């Protein structure tokens, strides 16, 4: 790509390497935000991925995507990747985002952008499982 890149390397199959940044949600409240970049992998037997989450005023995660259904691995040239989330207008406190390499291998990340996009760009995050007031299905009968 000819641009500066970050390089993460892991030699352990039992750990993950994470690069992250946290920003205030104020400029993004009520908007749809895309984190994008290009990933390049070398012998990444684990999974490389971008990830982003939105936390609320109580520091609970209210939106999340870690590319679980779009993992990048093996040895591959620069691959465009993106995660897109809605930032709730009234409750959002911060955005936390970054790069994750699970397991051994190398990953490079370049051309990173965090930008507001229109409603025509679909979100990529999965709905969060709602929390219950009490434990449910502890006997796995349901």
Short mmCIF file of N, CA and C in Angstrom, two decimals:
data_model
loop_
_atom_site.label_atom_id
_atom_site.label_comp_id
_atom_site.label_asym_id
_atom_site.label_seq_id
_atom_site.Cartn_x
_atom_site.Cartn_y
_atom_site.Cartn_z
N UNK A 1 0.81 -1.21 0.00
CA UNK A 1 0.00 0.00 0.00
C UNK A 1 0.85 1.26 0.00
N UNK A 2 2.09 1.14 0.43
CA UNK A 2 2.96 2.30 0.43
C UNK A 2 2.70 3.28 1.57
N UNK A 3 1.93 2.87 2.56
CA UNK A 3 1.62 3.73 3.70
C UNK A 3 2.15 3.08 4.97
N UNK A 4 2.32 3.85 6.04
CA UNK A 4 2.73 3.25 7.30
C UNK A 4 1.72 2.19 7.75
N UNK A 5 2.25 1.16 8.40
CA UNK A 5 1.40 0.08 8.89
C UNK A 5 1.85 -0.32 10.28
N UNK A 6 0.93 -0.87 11.05
CA UNK A 6 1.27 -1.45 12.34
C UNK A 6 1.40 -2.95 12.12
N UNK A 7 2.29 -3.58 12.87
CA UNK A 7 2.53 -5.01 12.75
C UNK A 7 2.35 -5.66 14.11
N UNK A 8 1.48 -6.67 14.17
CA UNK A 8 1.32 -7.46 15.38
C UNK A 8 1.82 -8.86 15.08
N UNK A 9 2.51 -9.44 16.06
CA UNK A 9 3.04 -10.79 15.91
C UNK A 9 2.77 -11.57 17.18
N UNK A 10 2.39 -12.82 17.01
CA UNK A 10 2.18 -13.70 18.15
C UNK A 10 2.79 -15.06 17.83
N UNK A 11 3.43 -15.64 18.82
CA UNK A 11 4.00 -16.98 18.64
C UNK A 11 3.25 -18.01 19.46
N UNK A 12 2.21 -17.60 20.13
CA UNK A 12 1.47 -18.49 21.02
C UNK A 12 0.08 -18.77 20.49
N UNK A 13 -0.31 -20.03 20.55
CA UNK A 13 -1.67 -20.38 20.16
C UNK A 13 -2.64 -20.17 21.32
N UNK A 14 -2.12 -19.86 22.49
CA UNK A 14 -2.96 -19.68 23.68
C UNK A 14 -3.25 -18.24 24.03
N UNK A 15 -2.87 -17.30 23.14
CA UNK A 15 -3.08 -15.90 23.51
C UNK A 15 -3.49 -15.08 22.30
N UNK A 16 -3.90 -13.86 22.58
CA UNK A 16 -4.26 -12.90 21.55
C UNK A 16 -3.43 -11.64 21.75
N UNK A 17 -3.17 -10.94 20.66
CA UNK A 17 -2.49 -9.66 20.69
C UNK A 17 -3.50 -8.62 20.24
N UNK A 18 -3.63 -7.55 21.01
CA UNK A 18 -4.66 -6.56 20.72
C UNK A 18 -4.05 -5.17 20.70
N UNK A 19 -4.45 -4.39 19.70
CA UNK A 19 -4.12 -2.98 19.62
C UNK A 19 -5.44 -2.24 19.71
N UNK A 20 -5.55 -1.25 20.60
CA UNK A 20 -6.84 -0.57 20.74
C UNK A 20 -6.66 0.92 21.00
N UNK A 21 -7.74 1.64 20.76
CA UNK A 21 -7.80 3.07 21.01
C UNK A 21 -9.22 3.39 21.49
N UNK A 22 -9.34 4.36 22.37
CA UNK A 22 -10.64 4.78 22.89
C UNK A 22 -10.83 6.26 22.58
N UNK A 23 -12.02 6.61 22.07
CA UNK A 23 -12.34 8.01 21.79
C UNK A 23 -13.72 8.33 22.36
N UNK A 24 -13.94 9.61 22.64
CA UNK A 24 -15.25 10.06 23.10
C UNK A 24 -16.28 9.86 21.99
N UNK A 25 -17.49 9.49 22.37
CA UNK A 25 -18.55 9.27 21.39
C UNK A 25 -19.20 10.58 20.93
N UNK A 26 -18.95 11.67 21.63
CA UNK A 26 -19.65 12.93 21.33
C UNK A 26 -19.75 13.28 19.84
N UNK A 27 -18.66 13.24 19.08
CA UNK A 27 -18.78 13.64 17.66
C UNK A 27 -19.55 12.64 16.80
N UNK A 28 -19.80 11.45 17.34
CA UNK A 28 -20.42 10.38 16.55
C UNK A 28 -21.84 10.04 17.00
N UNK A 29 -22.31 10.67 18.06
CA UNK A 29 -23.65 10.34 18.59
C UNK A 29 -24.73 10.55 17.54
N UNK A 30 -25.62 9.56 17.44
CA UNK A 30 -26.73 9.64 16.49
C UNK A 30 -26.30 9.37 15.06
N UNK A 31 -25.09 8.84 14.89
CA UNK A 31 -24.56 8.62 13.54
C UNK A 31 -24.13 7.16 13.36
N UNK A 32 -23.93 6.78 12.14
CA UNK A 32 -23.39 5.47 11.79
C UNK A 32 -21.91 5.66 11.50
N UNK A 33 -21.08 4.81 12.11
CA UNK A 33 -19.63 4.96 12.02
C UNK A 33 -19.00 3.70 11.43
N UNK A 34 -18.03 3.92 10.55
CA UNK A 34 -17.30 2.79 9.94
C UNK A 34 -15.82 2.89 10.32
N UNK A 35 -15.30 1.79 10.86
CA UNK A 35 -13.87 1.61 11.06
C UNK A 35 -13.40 0.73 9.91
N UNK A 36 -12.45 1.23 9.12
CA UNK A 36 -11.98 0.44 7.98
C UNK A 36 -10.46 0.47 7.93
N UNK A 37 -9.92 -0.51 7.25
CA UNK A 37 -8.48 -0.60 7.06
C UNK A 37 -8.17 -1.79 6.18
N UNK A 38 -6.92 -1.94 5.85
CA UNK A 38 -6.46 -3.07 5.05
C UNK A 38 -5.60 -3.97 5.94
N UNK A 39 -5.90 -5.27 5.93
CA UNK A 39 -5.13 -6.25 6.69
C UNK A 39 -4.30 -7.10 5.75
N UNK A 40 -3.09 -7.41 6.17
CA UNK A 40 -2.22 -8.34 5.46
C UNK A 40 -1.75 -9.36 6.48
N UNK A 41 -1.79 -10.64 6.14
CA UNK A 41 -1.43 -11.70 7.09
C UNK A 41 -0.31 -12.57 6.54
N UNK A 42 0.48 -13.10 7.46
CA UNK A 42 1.49 -14.09 7.12
C UNK A 42 1.44 -15.21 8.16
N UNK A 43 1.14 -16.40 7.68
CA UNK A 43 1.06 -17.58 8.54
C UNK A 43 0.24 -17.32 9.80
N UNK A 44 -0.88 -16.65 9.63
CA UNK A 44 -1.78 -16.38 10.76
C UNK A 44 -2.72 -17.57 10.89
N UNK A 45 -2.31 -18.54 11.69
CA UNK A 45 -3.16 -19.72 11.86
C UNK A 45 -4.35 -19.42 12.76
N UNK A 46 -4.25 -18.32 13.50
CA UNK A 46 -5.39 -17.83 14.25
C UNK A 46 -6.21 -16.92 13.36
N UNK A 47 -6.83 -15.94 13.93
CA UNK A 47 -7.68 -15.04 13.16
C UNK A 47 -7.30 -13.60 13.42
N UNK A 48 -7.20 -12.84 12.35
CA UNK A 48 -6.96 -11.40 12.45
C UNK A 48 -8.27 -10.70 12.15
N UNK A 49 -8.49 -9.58 12.82
CA UNK A 49 -9.76 -8.87 12.61
C UNK A 49 -9.71 -7.47 13.17
N UNK A 50 -10.49 -6.60 12.56
CA UNK A 50 -10.79 -5.31 13.15
C UNK A 50 -11.91 -5.54 14.15
N UNK A 51 -12.05 -4.65 15.12
CA UNK A 51 -13.16 -4.73 16.06
C UNK A 51 -13.49 -3.33 16.55
N UNK A 52 -14.74 -3.17 16.93
CA UNK A 52 -15.19 -1.88 17.49
C UNK A 52 -16.37 -2.14 18.40
N UNK A 53 -16.47 -1.33 19.45
CA UNK A 53 -17.63 -1.39 20.33
C UNK A 53 -18.00 0.03 20.75
N UNK A 54 -19.27 0.18 21.12
CA UNK A 54 -19.78 1.43 21.65
C UNK A 54 -20.23 1.15 23.07
N UNK A 55 -19.72 1.92 24.03
CA UNK A 55 -20.10 1.77 25.43
C UNK A 55 -21.02 2.91 25.84
N UNK A 56 -21.95 2.60 26.75
CA UNK A 56 -22.88 3.63 27.22
C UNK A 56 -22.35 4.33 28.47
N UNK A 57 -23.16 5.22 29.02
CA UNK A 57 -22.75 6.03 30.18
C UNK A 57 -22.44 5.17 31.41
N UNK A 58 -23.01 3.96 31.46
CA UNK A 58 -22.74 3.03 32.56
C UNK A 58 -21.62 2.06 32.23
N UNK A 59 -20.93 2.33 31.12
CA UNK A 59 -19.80 1.54 30.64
C UNK A 59 -20.21 0.13 30.20
N UNK A 60 -21.47 -0.01 29.81
CA UNK A 60 -21.95 -1.27 29.23
C UNK A 60 -21.82 -1.19 27.72
N UNK A 61 -21.51 -2.31 27.08
CA UNK A 61 -21.41 -2.34 25.63
C UNK A 61 -22.80 -2.34 25.03
N UNK A 62 -23.07 -1.39 24.13
CA UNK A 62 -24.39 -1.30 23.50
C UNK A 62 -24.35 -1.61 22.01
N UNK A 63 -23.15 -1.67 21.42
CA UNK A 63 -22.99 -2.09 20.02
C UNK A 63 -21.60 -2.70 19.90
N UNK A 64 -21.48 -3.76 19.08
CA UNK A 64 -20.21 -4.47 19.01
C UNK A 64 -20.10 -5.25 17.71
N UNK A 65 -18.90 -5.26 17.15
CA UNK A 65 -18.57 -6.15 16.03
C UNK A 65 -17.09 -6.45 16.08
N UNK A 66 -16.73 -7.74 15.99
CA UNK A 66 -15.32 -8.14 15.95
C UNK A 66 -15.02 -9.01 14.73
N UNK A 67 -15.81 -8.88 13.68
CA UNK A 67 -15.61 -9.61 12.43
C UNK A 67 -15.60 -11.12 12.65
N UNK A 68 -16.29 -11.60 13.67
CA UNK A 68 -16.30 -13.03 13.98
C UNK A 68 -16.76 -13.86 12.77
N UNK A 69 -17.63 -13.30 11.96
CA UNK A 69 -18.13 -14.02 10.79
C UNK A 69 -17.37 -13.68 9.51
N UNK A 70 -16.26 -12.92 9.63
CA UNK A 70 -15.48 -12.50 8.45
C UNK A 70 -13.99 -12.49 8.77
N UNK A 71 -13.51 -13.52 9.41
CA UNK A 71 -12.12 -13.57 9.87
C UNK A 71 -11.13 -13.57 8.71
N UNK A 72 -9.97 -13.00 8.95
CA UNK A 72 -8.88 -12.96 7.98
C UNK A 72 -7.74 -13.78 8.57
N UNK A 73 -7.18 -14.71 7.81
CA UNK A 73 -6.10 -15.52 8.33
C UNK A 73 -5.26 -16.12 7.23
N UNK A 74 -4.37 -17.03 7.62
CA UNK A 74 -3.48 -17.66 6.66
C UNK A 74 -2.42 -16.68 6.20
N UNK A 75 -2.04 -16.79 4.94
CA UNK A 75 -1.13 -15.84 4.31
C UNK A 75 -1.88 -15.20 3.17
N UNK A 76 -2.08 -13.90 3.27
CA UNK A 76 -2.82 -13.19 2.22
C UNK A 76 -2.33 -11.77 2.11
N UNK A 77 -2.49 -11.24 0.91
CA UNK A 77 -2.09 -9.86 0.63
C UNK A 77 -3.11 -8.91 1.25
N UNK A 78 -2.92 -7.63 1.05
CA UNK A 78 -3.77 -6.60 1.64
C UNK A 78 -5.23 -6.86 1.31
N UNK A 79 -6.04 -6.95 2.35
CA UNK A 79 -7.46 -7.24 2.24
C UNK A 79 -8.26 -6.13 2.91
N UNK A 80 -9.14 -5.44 2.18
CA UNK A 80 -9.96 -4.40 2.82
C UNK A 80 -10.94 -5.02 3.82
N UNK A 81 -11.06 -4.40 4.99
CA UNK A 81 -11.97 -4.87 6.04
C UNK A 81 -12.67 -3.66 6.65
N UNK A 82 -13.86 -3.91 7.20
CA UNK A 82 -14.58 -2.81 7.85
C UNK A 82 -15.58 -3.35 8.87
N UNK A 83 -15.81 -2.55 9.88
CA UNK A 83 -16.91 -2.78 10.82
C UNK A 83 -17.72 -1.49 10.86
N UNK A 84 -19.05 -1.63 10.93
CA UNK A 84 -19.95 -0.47 10.89
C UNK A 84 -20.95 -0.61 12.02
N UNK A 85 -21.03 0.40 12.86
CA UNK A 85 -21.96 0.39 14.00
C UNK A 85 -22.72 1.70 14.09
N UNK A 86 -23.92 1.62 14.65
CA UNK A 86 -24.68 2.82 14.98
C UNK A 86 -24.27 3.26 16.38
N UNK A 87 -24.09 4.57 16.54
CA UNK A 87 -23.72 5.15 17.83
C UNK A 87 -24.98 5.82 18.37
N UNK A 88 -25.54 5.25 19.42
CA UNK A 88 -26.79 5.73 19.99
C UNK A 88 -26.66 7.19 20.43
N UNK A 89 -27.67 7.98 20.14
CA UNK A 89 -27.57 9.43 20.32
C UNK A 89 -27.46 9.88 21.77
N UNK A 90 -28.22 9.27 22.67
CA UNK A 90 -28.29 9.80 24.03
C UNK A 90 -27.41 9.07 25.03
N UNK A 91 -27.17 7.79 24.82
CA UNK A 91 -26.49 6.99 25.84
C UNK A 91 -25.01 6.73 25.58
N UNK A 92 -24.54 6.96 24.37
CA UNK A 92 -23.17 6.57 24.02
C UNK A 92 -22.13 7.44 24.73
N UNK A 93 -21.15 6.79 25.32
CA UNK A 93 -20.07 7.48 26.03
C UNK A 93 -18.77 7.44 25.24
N UNK A 94 -18.43 6.26 24.72
CA UNK A 94 -17.14 6.12 24.05
C UNK A 94 -17.18 5.04 22.98
N UNK A 95 -16.25 5.16 22.04
CA UNK A 95 -16.00 4.13 21.04
C UNK A 95 -14.63 3.54 21.35
N UNK A 96 -14.55 2.23 21.34
CA UNK A 96 -13.29 1.53 21.54
C UNK A 96 -13.10 0.66 20.30
N UNK A 97 -11.92 0.73 19.68
CA UNK A 97 -11.73 0.01 18.43
C UNK A 97 -10.28 -0.40 18.28
N UNK A 98 -10.05 -1.34 17.36
CA UNK A 98 -8.67 -1.74 17.14
C UNK A 98 -8.52 -2.96 16.27
N UNK A 99 -7.40 -3.63 16.48
CA UNK A 99 -6.97 -4.79 15.72
C UNK A 99 -6.70 -5.92 16.69
N UNK A 100 -7.07 -7.14 16.32
CA UNK A 100 -6.86 -8.31 17.17
C UNK A 100 -6.27 -9.42 16.33
N UNK A 101 -5.25 -10.09 16.87
CA UNK A 101 -4.69 -11.30 16.28
C UNK A 101 -4.80 -12.39 17.32
N UNK A 102 -5.64 -13.38 17.05
CA UNK A 102 -5.81 -14.51 17.95
C UNK A 102 -4.98 -15.68 17.47
N UNK A 103 -4.03 -16.11 18.27
CA UNK A 103 -3.19 -17.23 17.88
C UNK A 103 -1.94 -16.77 17.16
N UNK A 104 -1.11 -17.75 16.74
CA UNK A 104 0.18 -17.43 16.15
C UNK A 104 0.08 -16.85 14.75
N UNK A 105 1.08 -16.04 14.40
CA UNK A 105 1.15 -15.48 13.07
C UNK A 105 1.48 -14.00 13.10
N UNK A 106 1.34 -13.38 11.94
CA UNK A 106 1.63 -11.96 11.76
C UNK A 106 0.44 -11.30 11.09
N UNK A 107 0.16 -10.06 11.49
CA UNK A 107 -0.84 -9.25 10.78
C UNK A 107 -0.34 -7.81 10.73
N UNK A 108 -0.58 -7.18 9.59
CA UNK A 108 -0.27 -5.77 9.40
C UNK A 108 -1.58 -5.04 9.14
N UNK A 109 -1.69 -3.82 9.61
CA UNK A 109 -2.87 -2.98 9.40
C UNK A 109 -2.41 -1.63 8.87
N UNK A 110 -3.04 -1.19 7.78
CA UNK A 110 -2.71 0.10 7.18
C UNK A 110 -4.00 0.77 6.70
N UNK A 111 -3.88 2.03 6.35
CA UNK A 111 -4.98 2.80 5.76
C UNK A 111 -6.22 2.80 6.66
N UNK A 112 -6.00 3.03 7.95
CA UNK A 112 -7.10 3.00 8.94
C UNK A 112 -7.89 4.30 8.86
N UNK A 113 -9.21 4.14 8.91
CA UNK A 113 -10.12 5.29 8.92
C UNK A 113 -11.26 5.03 9.89
N UNK A 114 -11.65 6.07 10.60
CA UNK A 114 -12.86 6.05 11.42
C UNK A 114 -13.69 7.20 10.89
N UNK A 115 -14.82 6.87 10.27
CA UNK A 115 -15.58 7.92 9.58
C UNK A 115 -17.08 7.71 9.72
N UNK A 116 -17.81 8.80 9.66
CA UNK A 116 -19.26 8.76 9.66
C UNK A 116 -19.71 8.38 8.26
N UNK A 117 -20.68 7.46 8.18
CA UNK A 117 -21.23 7.03 6.90
C UNK A 117 -22.74 7.21 6.93
N UNK A 118 -23.36 7.13 5.80
CA UNK A 118 -24.80 7.31 5.70
C UNK A 118 -25.58 6.05 6.04
N UNK A 119 -26.89 6.19 6.17
CA UNK A 119 -27.74 5.06 6.51
C UNK A 119 -27.81 4.01 5.39
N UNK A 120 -27.31 4.35 4.20
CA UNK A 120 -27.28 3.38 3.11
C UNK A 120 -26.18 2.34 3.30
N UNK A 121 -25.23 2.59 4.20
CA UNK A 121 -24.17 1.62 4.51
C UNK A 121 -24.70 0.71 5.61
N UNK A 122 -24.81 -0.60 5.35
CA UNK A 122 -25.37 -1.50 6.38
C UNK A 122 -24.43 -1.68 7.57
N UNK A 123 -25.02 -1.86 8.74
CA UNK A 123 -24.22 -2.15 9.93
C UNK A 123 -23.73 -3.59 9.83
N UNK A 124 -22.64 -3.88 10.52
CA UNK A 124 -22.06 -5.22 10.50
C UNK A 124 -22.18 -5.92 11.84
N UNK A 125 -22.49 -5.19 12.89
CA UNK A 125 -22.56 -5.77 14.22
C UNK A 125 -23.75 -6.69 14.39
N UNK A 126 -23.57 -7.67 15.24
CA UNK A 126 -24.65 -8.58 15.58
C UNK A 126 -25.41 -8.02 16.77
N UNK A 127 -26.73 -8.28 16.84
CA UNK A 127 -27.48 -7.81 18.00
C UNK A 127 -26.89 -8.40 19.29
N UNK A 128 -26.82 -7.57 20.30
CA UNK A 128 -26.31 -8.05 21.59
C UNK A 128 -27.39 -8.84 22.30
N UNK A 129 -26.98 -9.88 22.98
CA UNK A 129 -27.90 -10.69 23.75
C UNK A 129 -28.37 -9.88 24.95
N UNK A 130 -29.70 -9.73 25.12
CA UNK A 130 -30.16 -8.93 26.25
C UNK A 130 -29.82 -9.60 27.58
N UNK A 131 -29.54 -8.76 28.58
CA UNK A 131 -29.27 -9.29 29.91
C UNK A 131 -30.59 -9.54 30.62
N UNK A 132 -30.62 -10.60 31.38
CA UNK A 132 -31.80 -10.95 32.17
C UNK A 132 -31.59 -10.47 33.60
N UNK A 133 -32.68 -10.24 34.30
CA UNK A 133 -32.57 -9.83 35.70
C UNK A 133 -32.10 -10.97 36.58
N UNK A 134 -32.48 -12.20 36.21
CA UNK A 134 -32.12 -13.39 36.97
C UNK A 134 -31.54 -14.43 36.01
N UNK A 135 -30.79 -15.38 36.53
CA UNK A 135 -30.28 -16.44 35.66
C UNK A 135 -31.43 -17.21 35.01
N UNK A 136 -31.21 -17.65 33.78
CA UNK A 136 -32.23 -18.42 33.07
C UNK A 136 -31.60 -19.70 32.53
N UNK A 137 -32.41 -20.73 32.39
CA UNK A 137 -32.06 -22.00 31.76
C UNK A 137 -30.78 -22.62 32.32
N UNK A 138 -30.59 -22.57 33.63
CA UNK A 138 -29.40 -23.12 34.23
C UNK A 138 -29.33 -24.65 34.14
N UNK A 139 -30.48 -25.30 33.92
CA UNK A 139 -30.47 -26.75 33.75
C UNK A 139 -30.41 -27.17 32.29
N UNK A 140 -30.28 -26.18 31.37
CA UNK A 140 -30.16 -26.40 29.93
C UNK A 140 -31.35 -27.15 29.35
N UNK A 141 -32.50 -27.04 30.00
CA UNK A 141 -33.72 -27.71 29.54
C UNK A 141 -34.44 -27.00 28.43
N UNK A 142 -34.15 -25.74 28.21
CA UNK A 142 -34.84 -24.97 27.17
C UNK A 142 -34.00 -24.83 25.93
#
